[in-house]
Structure formats: structure tokens, C-alpha cells
Coordinates of C-alpha atoms and ligand atoms in Angstrom, one line a residue:
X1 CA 6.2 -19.7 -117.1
X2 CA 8.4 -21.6 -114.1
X3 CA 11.1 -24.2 -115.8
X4 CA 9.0 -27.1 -114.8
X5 CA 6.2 -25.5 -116.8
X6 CA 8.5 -25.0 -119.7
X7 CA 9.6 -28.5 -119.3
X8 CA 6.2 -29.7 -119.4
X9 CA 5.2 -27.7 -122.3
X10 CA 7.9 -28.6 -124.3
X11 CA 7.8 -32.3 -123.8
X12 CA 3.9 -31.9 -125.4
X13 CA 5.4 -29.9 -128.0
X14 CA 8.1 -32.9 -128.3
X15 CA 5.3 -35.3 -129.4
X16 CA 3.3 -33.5 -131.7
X17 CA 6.6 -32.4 -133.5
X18 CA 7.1 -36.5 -133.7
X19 CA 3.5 -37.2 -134.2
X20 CA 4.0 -34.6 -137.4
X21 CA 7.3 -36.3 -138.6
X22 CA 6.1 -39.3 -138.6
X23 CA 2.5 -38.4 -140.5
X24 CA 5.1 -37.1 -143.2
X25 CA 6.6 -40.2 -143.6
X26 CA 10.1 -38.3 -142.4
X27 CA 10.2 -40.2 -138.6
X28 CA 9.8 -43.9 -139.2
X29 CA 11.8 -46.0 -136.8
X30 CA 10.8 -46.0 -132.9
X31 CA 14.5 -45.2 -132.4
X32 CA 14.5 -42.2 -133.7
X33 CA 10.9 -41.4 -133.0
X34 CA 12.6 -41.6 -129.3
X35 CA 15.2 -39.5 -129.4
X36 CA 12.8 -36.8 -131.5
X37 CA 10.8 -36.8 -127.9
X38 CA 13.5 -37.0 -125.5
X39 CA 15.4 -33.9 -127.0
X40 CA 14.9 -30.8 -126.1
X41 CA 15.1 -28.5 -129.4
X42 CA 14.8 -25.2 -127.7
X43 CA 17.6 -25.6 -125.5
X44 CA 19.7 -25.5 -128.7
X45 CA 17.6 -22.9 -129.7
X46 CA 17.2 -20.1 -127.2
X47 CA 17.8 -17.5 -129.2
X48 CA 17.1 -17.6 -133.2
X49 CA 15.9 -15.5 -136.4
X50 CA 12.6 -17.2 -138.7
X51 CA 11.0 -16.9 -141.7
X52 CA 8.3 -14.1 -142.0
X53 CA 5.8 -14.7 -144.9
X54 CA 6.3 -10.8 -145.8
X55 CA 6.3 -10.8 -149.8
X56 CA 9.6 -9.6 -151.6
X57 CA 13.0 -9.9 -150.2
X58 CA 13.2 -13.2 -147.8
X59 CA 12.8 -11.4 -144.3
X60 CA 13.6 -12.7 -141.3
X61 CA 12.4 -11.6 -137.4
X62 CA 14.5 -12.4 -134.2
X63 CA 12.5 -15.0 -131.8
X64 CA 13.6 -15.0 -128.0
X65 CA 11.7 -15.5 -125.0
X66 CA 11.9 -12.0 -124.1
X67 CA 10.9 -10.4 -127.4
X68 CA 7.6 -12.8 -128.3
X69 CA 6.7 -14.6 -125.0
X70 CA 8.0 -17.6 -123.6
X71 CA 5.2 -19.4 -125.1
X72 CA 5.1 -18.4 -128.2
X73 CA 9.1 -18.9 -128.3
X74 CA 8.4 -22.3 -127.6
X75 CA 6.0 -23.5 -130.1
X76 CA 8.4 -21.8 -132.7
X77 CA 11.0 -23.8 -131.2
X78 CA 9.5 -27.1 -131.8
X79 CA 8.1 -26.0 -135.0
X80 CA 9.2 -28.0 -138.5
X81 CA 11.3 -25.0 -139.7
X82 CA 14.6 -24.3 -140.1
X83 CA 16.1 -21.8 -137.1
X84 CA 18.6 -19.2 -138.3
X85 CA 21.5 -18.8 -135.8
X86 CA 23.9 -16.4 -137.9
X87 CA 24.3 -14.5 -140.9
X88 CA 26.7 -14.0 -143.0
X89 CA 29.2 -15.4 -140.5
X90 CA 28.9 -12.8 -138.5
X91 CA 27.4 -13.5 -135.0
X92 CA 24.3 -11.5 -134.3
X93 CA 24.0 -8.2 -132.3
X94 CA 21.4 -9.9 -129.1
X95 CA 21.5 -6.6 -127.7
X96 CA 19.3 -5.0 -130.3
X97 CA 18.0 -7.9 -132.4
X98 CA 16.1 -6.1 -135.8
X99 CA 14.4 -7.9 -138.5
X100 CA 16.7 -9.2 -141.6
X101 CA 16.2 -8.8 -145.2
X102 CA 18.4 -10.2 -148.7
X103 CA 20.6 -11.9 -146.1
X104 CA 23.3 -15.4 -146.2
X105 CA 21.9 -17.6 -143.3
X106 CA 25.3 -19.4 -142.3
X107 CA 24.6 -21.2 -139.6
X108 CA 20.7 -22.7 -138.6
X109 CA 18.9 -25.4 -136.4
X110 CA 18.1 -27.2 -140.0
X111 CA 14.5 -28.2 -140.4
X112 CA 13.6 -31.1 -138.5
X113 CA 11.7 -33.1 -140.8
X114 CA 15.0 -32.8 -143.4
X115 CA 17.5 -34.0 -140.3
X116 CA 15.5 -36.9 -139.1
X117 CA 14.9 -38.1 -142.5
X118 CA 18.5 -38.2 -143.2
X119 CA 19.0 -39.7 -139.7
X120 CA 16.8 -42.6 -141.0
X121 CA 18.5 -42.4 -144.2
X122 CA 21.9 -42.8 -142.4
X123 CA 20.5 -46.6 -141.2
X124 CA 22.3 -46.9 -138.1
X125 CA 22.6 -49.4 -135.6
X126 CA 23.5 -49.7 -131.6
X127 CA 27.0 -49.9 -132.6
X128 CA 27.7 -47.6 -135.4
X129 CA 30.2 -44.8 -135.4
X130 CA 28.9 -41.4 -136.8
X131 CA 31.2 -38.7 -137.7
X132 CA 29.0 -35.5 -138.6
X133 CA 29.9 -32.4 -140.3
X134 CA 28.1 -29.1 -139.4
X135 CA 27.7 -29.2 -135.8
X136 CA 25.5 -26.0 -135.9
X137 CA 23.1 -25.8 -132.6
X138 CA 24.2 -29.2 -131.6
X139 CA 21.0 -30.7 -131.6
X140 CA 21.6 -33.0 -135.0
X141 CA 24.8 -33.9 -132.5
X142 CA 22.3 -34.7 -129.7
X143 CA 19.8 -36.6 -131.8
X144 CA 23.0 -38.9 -132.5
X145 CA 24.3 -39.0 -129.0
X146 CA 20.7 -40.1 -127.7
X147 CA 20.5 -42.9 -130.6
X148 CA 24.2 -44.3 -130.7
X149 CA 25.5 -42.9 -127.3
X150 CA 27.6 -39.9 -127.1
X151 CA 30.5 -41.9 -127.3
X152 CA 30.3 -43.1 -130.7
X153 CA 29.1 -39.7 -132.0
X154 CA 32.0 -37.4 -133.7
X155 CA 30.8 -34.1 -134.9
X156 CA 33.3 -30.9 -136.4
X157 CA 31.9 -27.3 -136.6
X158 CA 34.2 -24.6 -138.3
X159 CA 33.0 -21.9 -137.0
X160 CA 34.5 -21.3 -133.3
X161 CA 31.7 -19.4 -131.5
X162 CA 29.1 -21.7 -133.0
X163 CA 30.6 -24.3 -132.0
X164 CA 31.2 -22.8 -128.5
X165 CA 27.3 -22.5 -128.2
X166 CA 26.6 -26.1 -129.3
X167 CA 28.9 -27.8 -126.7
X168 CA 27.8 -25.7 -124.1
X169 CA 23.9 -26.7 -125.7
X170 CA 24.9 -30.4 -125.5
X171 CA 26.7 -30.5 -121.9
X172 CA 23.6 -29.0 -121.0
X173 CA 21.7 -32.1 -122.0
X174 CA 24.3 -34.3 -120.7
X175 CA 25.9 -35.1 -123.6
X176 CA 30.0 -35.0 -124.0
X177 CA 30.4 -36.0 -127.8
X178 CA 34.3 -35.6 -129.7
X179 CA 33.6 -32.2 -130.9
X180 CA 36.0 -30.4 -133.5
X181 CA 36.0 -26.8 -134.6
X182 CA 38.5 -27.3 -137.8
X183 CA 37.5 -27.3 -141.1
X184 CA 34.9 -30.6 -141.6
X185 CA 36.1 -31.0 -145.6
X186 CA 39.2 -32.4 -144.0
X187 CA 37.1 -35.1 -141.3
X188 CA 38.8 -36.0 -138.4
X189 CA 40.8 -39.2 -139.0
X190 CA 42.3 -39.5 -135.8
X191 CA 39.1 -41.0 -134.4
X192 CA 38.0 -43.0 -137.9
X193 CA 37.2 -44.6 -139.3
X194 CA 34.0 -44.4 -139.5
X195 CA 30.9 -46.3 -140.2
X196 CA 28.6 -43.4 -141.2
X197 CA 29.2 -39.6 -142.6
X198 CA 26.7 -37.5 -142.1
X199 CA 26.6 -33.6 -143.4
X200 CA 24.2 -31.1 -142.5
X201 CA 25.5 -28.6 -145.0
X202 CA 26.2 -28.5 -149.0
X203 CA 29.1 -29.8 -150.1
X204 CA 30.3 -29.3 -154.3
X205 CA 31.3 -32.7 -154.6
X206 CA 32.6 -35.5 -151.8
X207 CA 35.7 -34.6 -150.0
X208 CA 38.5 -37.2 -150.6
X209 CA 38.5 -37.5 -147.0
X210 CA 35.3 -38.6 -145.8
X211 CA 35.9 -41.4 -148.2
X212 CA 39.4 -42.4 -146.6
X213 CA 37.8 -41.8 -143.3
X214 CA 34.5 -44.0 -144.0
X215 CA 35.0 -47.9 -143.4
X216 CA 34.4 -50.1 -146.4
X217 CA 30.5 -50.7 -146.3
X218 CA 30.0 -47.7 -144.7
X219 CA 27.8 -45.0 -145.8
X220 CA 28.1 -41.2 -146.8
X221 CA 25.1 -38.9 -146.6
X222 CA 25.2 -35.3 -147.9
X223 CA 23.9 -32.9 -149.9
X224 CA 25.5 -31.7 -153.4
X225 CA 25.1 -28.4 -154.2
X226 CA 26.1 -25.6 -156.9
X227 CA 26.6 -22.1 -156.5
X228 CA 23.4 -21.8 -158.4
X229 CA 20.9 -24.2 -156.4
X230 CA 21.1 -27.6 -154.4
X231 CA 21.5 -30.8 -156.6
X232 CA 20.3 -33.0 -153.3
X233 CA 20.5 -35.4 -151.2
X234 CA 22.9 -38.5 -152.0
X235 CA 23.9 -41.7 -149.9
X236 CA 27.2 -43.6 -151.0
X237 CA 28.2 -46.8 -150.1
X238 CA 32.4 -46.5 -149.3
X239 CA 33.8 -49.6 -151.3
X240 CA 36.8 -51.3 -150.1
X241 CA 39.2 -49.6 -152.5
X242 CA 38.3 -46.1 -152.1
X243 CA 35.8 -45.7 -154.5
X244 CA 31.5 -44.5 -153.7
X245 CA 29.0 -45.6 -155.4
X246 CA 25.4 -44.2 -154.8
X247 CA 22.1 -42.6 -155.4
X248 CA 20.2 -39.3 -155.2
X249 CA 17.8 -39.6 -152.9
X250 CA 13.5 -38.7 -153.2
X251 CA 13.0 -34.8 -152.5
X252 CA 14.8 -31.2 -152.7
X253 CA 16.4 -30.8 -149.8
X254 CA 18.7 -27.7 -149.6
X255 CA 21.7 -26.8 -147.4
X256 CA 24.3 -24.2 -146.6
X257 CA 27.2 -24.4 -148.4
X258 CA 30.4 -25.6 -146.8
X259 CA 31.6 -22.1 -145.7
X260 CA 35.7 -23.0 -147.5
X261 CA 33.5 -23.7 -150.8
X262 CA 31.6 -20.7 -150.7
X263 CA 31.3 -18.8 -154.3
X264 CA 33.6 -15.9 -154.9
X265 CA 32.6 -12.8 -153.5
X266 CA 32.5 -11.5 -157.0
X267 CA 30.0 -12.6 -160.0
X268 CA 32.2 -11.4 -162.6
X269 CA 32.6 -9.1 -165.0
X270 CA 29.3 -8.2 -167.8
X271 CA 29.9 -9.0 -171.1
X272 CA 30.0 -6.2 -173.4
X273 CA 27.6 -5.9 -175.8
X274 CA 29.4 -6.4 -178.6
X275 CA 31.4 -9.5 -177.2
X276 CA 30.2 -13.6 -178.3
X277 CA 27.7 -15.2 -181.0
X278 CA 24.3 -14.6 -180.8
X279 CA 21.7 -17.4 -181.7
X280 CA 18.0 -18.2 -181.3
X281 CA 17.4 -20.5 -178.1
X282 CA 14.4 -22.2 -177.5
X283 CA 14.8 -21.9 -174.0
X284 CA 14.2 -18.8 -171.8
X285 CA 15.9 -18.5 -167.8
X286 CA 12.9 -20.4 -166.4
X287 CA 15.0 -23.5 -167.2
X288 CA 17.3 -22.5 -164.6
X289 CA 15.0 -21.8 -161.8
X290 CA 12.2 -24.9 -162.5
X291 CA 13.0 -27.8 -160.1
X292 CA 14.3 -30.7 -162.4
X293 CA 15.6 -29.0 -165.8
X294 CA 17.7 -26.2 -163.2
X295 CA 18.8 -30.0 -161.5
X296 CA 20.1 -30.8 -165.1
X297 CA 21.4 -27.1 -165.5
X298 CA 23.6 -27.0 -162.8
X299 CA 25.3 -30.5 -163.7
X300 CA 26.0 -28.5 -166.9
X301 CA 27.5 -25.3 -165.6
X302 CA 29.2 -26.6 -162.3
X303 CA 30.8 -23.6 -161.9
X304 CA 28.2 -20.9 -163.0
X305 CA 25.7 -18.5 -161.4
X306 CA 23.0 -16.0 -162.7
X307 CA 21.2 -12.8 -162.1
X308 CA 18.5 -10.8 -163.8
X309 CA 19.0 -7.0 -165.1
X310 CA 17.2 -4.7 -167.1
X311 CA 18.7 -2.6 -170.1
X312 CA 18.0 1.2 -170.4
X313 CA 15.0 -0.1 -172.8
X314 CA 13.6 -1.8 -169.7
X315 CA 14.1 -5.1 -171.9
X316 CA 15.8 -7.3 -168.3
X317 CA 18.4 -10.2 -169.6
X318 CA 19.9 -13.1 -167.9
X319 CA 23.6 -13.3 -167.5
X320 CA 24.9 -16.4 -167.1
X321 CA 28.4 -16.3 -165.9
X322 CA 31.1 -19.1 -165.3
X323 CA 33.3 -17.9 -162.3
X324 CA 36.2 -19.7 -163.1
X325 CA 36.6 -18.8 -166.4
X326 CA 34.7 -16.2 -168.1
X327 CA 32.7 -17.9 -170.3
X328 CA 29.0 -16.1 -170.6
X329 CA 25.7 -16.9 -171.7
X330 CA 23.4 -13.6 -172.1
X331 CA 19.7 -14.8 -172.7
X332 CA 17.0 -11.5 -173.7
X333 CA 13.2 -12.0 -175.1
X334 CA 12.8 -11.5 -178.3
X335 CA 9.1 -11.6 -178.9
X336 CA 7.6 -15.0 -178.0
X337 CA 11.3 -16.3 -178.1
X338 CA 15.0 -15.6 -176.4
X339 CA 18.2 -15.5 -178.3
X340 CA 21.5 -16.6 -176.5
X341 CA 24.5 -14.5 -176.3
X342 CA 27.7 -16.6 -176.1
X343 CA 31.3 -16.0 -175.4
X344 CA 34.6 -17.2 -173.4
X345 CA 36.2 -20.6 -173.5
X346 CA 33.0 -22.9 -173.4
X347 CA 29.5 -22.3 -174.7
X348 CA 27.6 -22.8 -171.5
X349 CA 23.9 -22.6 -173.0
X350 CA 25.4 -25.1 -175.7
X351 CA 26.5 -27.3 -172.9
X352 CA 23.2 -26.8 -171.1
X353 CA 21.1 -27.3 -174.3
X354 CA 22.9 -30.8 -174.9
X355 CA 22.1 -32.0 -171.4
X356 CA 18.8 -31.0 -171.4
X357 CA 18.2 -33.3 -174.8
X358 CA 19.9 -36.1 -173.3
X359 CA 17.8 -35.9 -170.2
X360 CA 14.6 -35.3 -172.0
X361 CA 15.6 -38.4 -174.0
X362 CA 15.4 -40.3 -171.2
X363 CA 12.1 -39.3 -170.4
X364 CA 12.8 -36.1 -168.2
X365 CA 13.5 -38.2 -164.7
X366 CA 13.3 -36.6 -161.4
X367 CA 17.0 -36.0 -160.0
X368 CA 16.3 -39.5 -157.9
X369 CA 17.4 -41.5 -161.2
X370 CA 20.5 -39.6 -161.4
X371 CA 23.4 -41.6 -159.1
X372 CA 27.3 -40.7 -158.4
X373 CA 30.3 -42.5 -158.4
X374 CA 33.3 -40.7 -156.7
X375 CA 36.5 -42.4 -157.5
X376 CA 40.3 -40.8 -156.5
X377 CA 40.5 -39.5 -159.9
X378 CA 37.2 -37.9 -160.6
X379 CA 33.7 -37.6 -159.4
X380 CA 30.5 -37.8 -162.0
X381 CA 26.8 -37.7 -161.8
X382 CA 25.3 -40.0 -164.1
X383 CA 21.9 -41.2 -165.0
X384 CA 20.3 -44.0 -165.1
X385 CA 23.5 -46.0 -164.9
X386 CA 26.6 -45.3 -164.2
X387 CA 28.0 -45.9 -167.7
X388 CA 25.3 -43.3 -169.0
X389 CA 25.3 -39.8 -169.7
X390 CA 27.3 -38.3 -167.1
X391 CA 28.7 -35.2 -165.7
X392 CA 31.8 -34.0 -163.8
X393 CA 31.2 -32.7 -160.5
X394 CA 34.1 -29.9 -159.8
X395 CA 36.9 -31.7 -157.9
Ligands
SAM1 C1 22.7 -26.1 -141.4 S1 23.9 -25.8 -140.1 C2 23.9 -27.3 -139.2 C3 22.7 -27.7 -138.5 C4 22.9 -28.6 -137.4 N1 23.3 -29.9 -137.8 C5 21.8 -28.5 -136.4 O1 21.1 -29.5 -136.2 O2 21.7 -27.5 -135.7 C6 25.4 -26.0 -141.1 C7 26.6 -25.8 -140.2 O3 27.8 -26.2 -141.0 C8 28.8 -25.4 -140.6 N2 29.9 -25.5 -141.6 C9 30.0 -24.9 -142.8 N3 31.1 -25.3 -143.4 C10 31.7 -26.2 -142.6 C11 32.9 -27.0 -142.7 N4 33.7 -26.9 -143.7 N5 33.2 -27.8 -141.6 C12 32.4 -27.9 -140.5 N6 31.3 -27.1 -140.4 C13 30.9 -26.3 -141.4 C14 28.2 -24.0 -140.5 O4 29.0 -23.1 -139.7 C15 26.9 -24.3 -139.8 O5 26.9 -24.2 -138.5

């Protein structure tokens, strides 16, 4: 294929992508719709690892020009799927590119229909200031700069080769936005503030500074996460005495965590067998992993994660440990029913058992009745209101 070809191609590409968004409900303003088909996605992309459907360990297979075809290369490109760009934060050996297995995707082109829908979500205007947080490939950055003008657009990426590639990506396309490589958890308050924040990776509660860097009105969307699963997506309104105040918003959108609130390299040391109070539970580890109740979980145990192991009886337990602080929660089947082994400074299943009640009190809502209020002293998740049940998010 000649560039013009390739140009061609992609601009068809450009509009089914758009036509697809917007069938989702994802792409709803003509704004955006515009920038989704004047941006070219596979310049950001020219090189990237995706998803194979192989069963088992998550696998992903490299995806350049070269190796699958120009064409093909292309279509991925402008396919509704996240683009992995680096692993582990490690930049990836081009020279002989090999399929990827039980790897930490670290940085991505994020899935389309997820960025544009927080773009909408973001509701700008001609005139608004955006500072963004996870430059990435740039081409969130260049959706901006086409919307709002590259002028208005501030974006920070912490990794420094990543963010070499996206500048050199956006210059490419024109586009000279203020771009940072510094850590993005601090913002940039030399050029706020700000009338929007935008992240386009997990953060475990709302860095002081975005607020202090958002004017009053303004809004903050990002995603919350835990070191055991996303919490979503949230948009806070900054009031005028540096306080937020908002909502979870429809879906289960998942990010990257912010790379300086990653979990420790360690999970912690196994209870012994003889350590903490055992009791009958009537709930096994599928409350973890289902969608809402492991919502509810991970409000409970900010600062806990999980994996499954089997004994030398083949009998495979769940270890719940707190990283902070050694607490432990050890659930095993016992028949039709799991008993609970408990130990360190908290109970954790205790803690997870009350929440879950309070929640299924209240009717078992999806995590879009949940809101968060971040104040200079503390930040909580609450639901339904804010003065109901509510949780601490770690500060
Ligand atoms: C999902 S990718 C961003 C996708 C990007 N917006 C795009 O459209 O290509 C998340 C990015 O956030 C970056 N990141 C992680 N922690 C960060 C931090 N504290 N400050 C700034 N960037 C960070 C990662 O290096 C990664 O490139």
C-alpha cells in the first residue's frame, strides 16, 4: 500500500470506528464525532501488542505493518480495543517482537469507545482548559487538541520514552500541546487552573492536587481503582472551597494504575495454619470476583488483594491479605459451605460481610448509586447519599 492508499483506507476505517461509537451510545456529540474521524489512530499506534482469544493465561501478539500486513495492521488499528504499548514498564524488544503471556500492560492506546465516552463525559466547551493525565500514545491528547485547540490542551506522562513517542505522534499530526513527563498525581499547577481533569489511568483516591488545580465548577473525571479490581468511573464537581462532590458513573470501565500507586511487589506473607479464628461464612471467593458485590468488597478491604492455592489435599483456599498491615482472611470449602480464617489487626471478611448487608439492604445497587465526596481531610464513597453508609478511600 502507497501512503495515499493508507490515508485513504484509514479515513474509511475512521468512520466506521465513529459510526460504531456512536451505535454504542459511546460517541454522541458531532464535536467529538469530528475529531473521532479527523484523527488518525494508527499514527499513534504503529507499532502495538493485542489481545488473542487463546484460553488460559491472557496472551498477547505483537501487531506491526511488517509482521501482519499493512492492511491487516490497519483495521486492528482502528479497531475498538485497547492497544498495548509496554509491559511492565519496560519498553518492548521491536527487534524480535514474541507473543506475551501473565503480563502488567503499563502503558496502551485505551479502548476507544471508554476514551470518547469519558471525553463526552468531560462536557467541554470551545473554551475550556483540559489538563490530562496519562498521555500514553498521545492520541487521547490529540482528540483534545482537535476539540479545544492544542492550546488549551495540557497533558503529563511519567514515563519518559512514552512520552517521547507521543509528542513525536502528535507533532506529527500537527499538534504542539503543554506536554509534561513528571509524575501526573502532582498536576501541573503552573499552567492551572483548570476547567476539566481528565485521567486515562486508575487512580486510589483523588490526588489533593487536581482538586487545587481544578477551577471551582470545574470537573474531575477518573477512574478509582483497588489493588484488587477497578471501582469506576467518577465525575466530581470542584467546589469553591476545595471540596468534590460527585457520582460513579454507568459501566465497568478499567484502567492502569497510576504507576507511583502501584501495589507492593510483595503479597505478603501466608498465614500459618495455626494463626486467627476460624468461623463459618456464608460466603465463598466468588463475592470478590462477581461485578457488584467485588465493587462492595474492595470499598471494604482498600488495601487488600487475593490469590487462589491449593493445599497438599488438593483442597485450593483463598488468601485474603491486607498489604499494609497483615491482617488475613483465609476462606476453604467445607462441603456445600466455606469457613473463614481470621487474623491481624482488623477482621477483613467481618468488615466485608458488614458491607455487603448494608448494601444488600439497600436493595444491592449497581456501583452507579454509590457517589464520593473528597474533602482536605478525607475522601469516602458513600451510597445513596452522602450522609449514608460510607467508606474511606485510602488517602
Ligand atoms: C492507559 S494509558 C493512557 C492512554 C492514552 N490516554 C491514550 O489515548 O493512548 C495510561 C498511561 O498513564 C501513564 N501513567 C501512569 N501513572 C502516571 C502518573 N502518575 N502520571 C502520569 N502518567 C502516568 C502510563 O505510563 C500510561 O502511559
Amino acid at each position: 500500500m502507497t501512503d495515499p492508499d493508507i490515508d485513504l483506507a484509514a479515513a474509511k476505517l475512521r468512520q466506521q470506528l465513529a459510526d460504531h461509537l456512536a451505535a454504542g451510545g459511546w460517541l454522541r456529540s458531532p464535536t467529538w464525532r469530528a475529531a473521532v474521524e479527523a484523527i488518525p489512530r494508527h499514527v499513534f499506534v504503529p507499532r502495538f501488542y493485542a489481545e488473542t482469544d487463546a484460553p488460559g493465561l491472557t496472551t498477547w501478539k505483537p501487531v506491526t505493518p511488517q509482521l501482519v500486513g499493512v492492511d491487516k495492521w490497519l483495521r486492528q488499528a482502528y479497531a475498538d480495543e485497547t492497544l498495548i504499548t509496554q509491559f511492565g514498564g519496560r519498553e518492548i524488544d521491536w527487534a524480535d517482537p514474541q507473543p506475551i503471556s501473565n503480563a502488567r500492560p503499563t502503558s496502551s492506546s485505551t479502548l476507544p469507545a471508554l476514551v470518547v465516552r469519558m471525553l463526552e463525559d468531560l462536557d467541554v466547551n470551545e473554551d475550556t482548559t483540559v489538563l490530562e493525565i496519562g498521555t500514553g500514545t498521545g492520541y487521547s491528547t490529540a482528540l483534545l487538541c482537535h476539540r479545544l485547540g492544542a492550546h488549551r490542551v495540557t497533558s503529563i506522562e511519567t514515563d519518559p520514552a512514552v512520552a517521547a513517542r507521543a509528542r513525536g505522534h502528535l507533532a506529527h499530526c500537527g499538534y504542539r500541546p503543554r506536554l509534561l513527563t513528571c509524575d501526573g498525581l502532582l498536576g501541573y499547577p503552573e499552567a492551572g487552573p483548570y476547567d476539566r481533569v481528565i485521567a486515562t489511568m486508575g487512580v486510589r483516591s483523588i490526588p489533593s492536587a487536581w482538586i487545587k488545580q481544578t477551577r471551582p465548577g470545574g470537573l474531575i473525571v477518573a477512574t478509582l481503582r483497588g489493588w484488587m479490581r477497578s471501582l469506576g468511573l467518577v465525575r466530581l464537581t470542584v467546589d469553591d472551597n476545595g471540596t468534590a462532590q460527585g457520582h460513579f458513573l454507568s459501566g465497568d470501565p478499567s484502567f492502569m494504575i497510576a504507576r507511583q500507586q502501584d501495589a507492593p511487589e510483595s503479597l505478603g506473607m501466608i498465614p500459618a495454619p495455626d494463626e486467627g479464628e476460624t468461623r463459618a461464612t456464608a460466603h465463598g471467593p466468588e463475592l470478590l470476583t462477581m461485578a457488584d458485590s467485588g465493587f462492595v468488597a474492595q470499598l471494604a478491604m482498600p488495601n487488600a488483594r487475593f490469590f487462589s492455592m491449593p493445599a497438599d489435599d488438593g483442597t485450593v483456599s483463598t488468601y485474603v491479605l491486607d498489604a499494609t498491615n497483615d491482617a488475613f482472611a483465609t476462606l476453604t470449602p467445607s462441603g456445600d459451605e466455606w469457613t473463614v480464617r481470621q487474623g491481624g489487626p482488623v477482621n477483613l471478611w467481618d468488615d466485608v460481610e458488614r458491607s455487603l448487608a448494608l448494601w444488600q439492604a439497600a436493595d444491592s445497587p449497581a456501583p452507579s448509586e454509590f457517589g464520593v465526596t473528597v474533602t482536605p481531610d478525607a475522601q469516602r464513597v458513600w451510597l445513596g447519599s452522602s450522609d449514608g453508609p460510607s467508606w474511606h478511600l485510602p488517602g
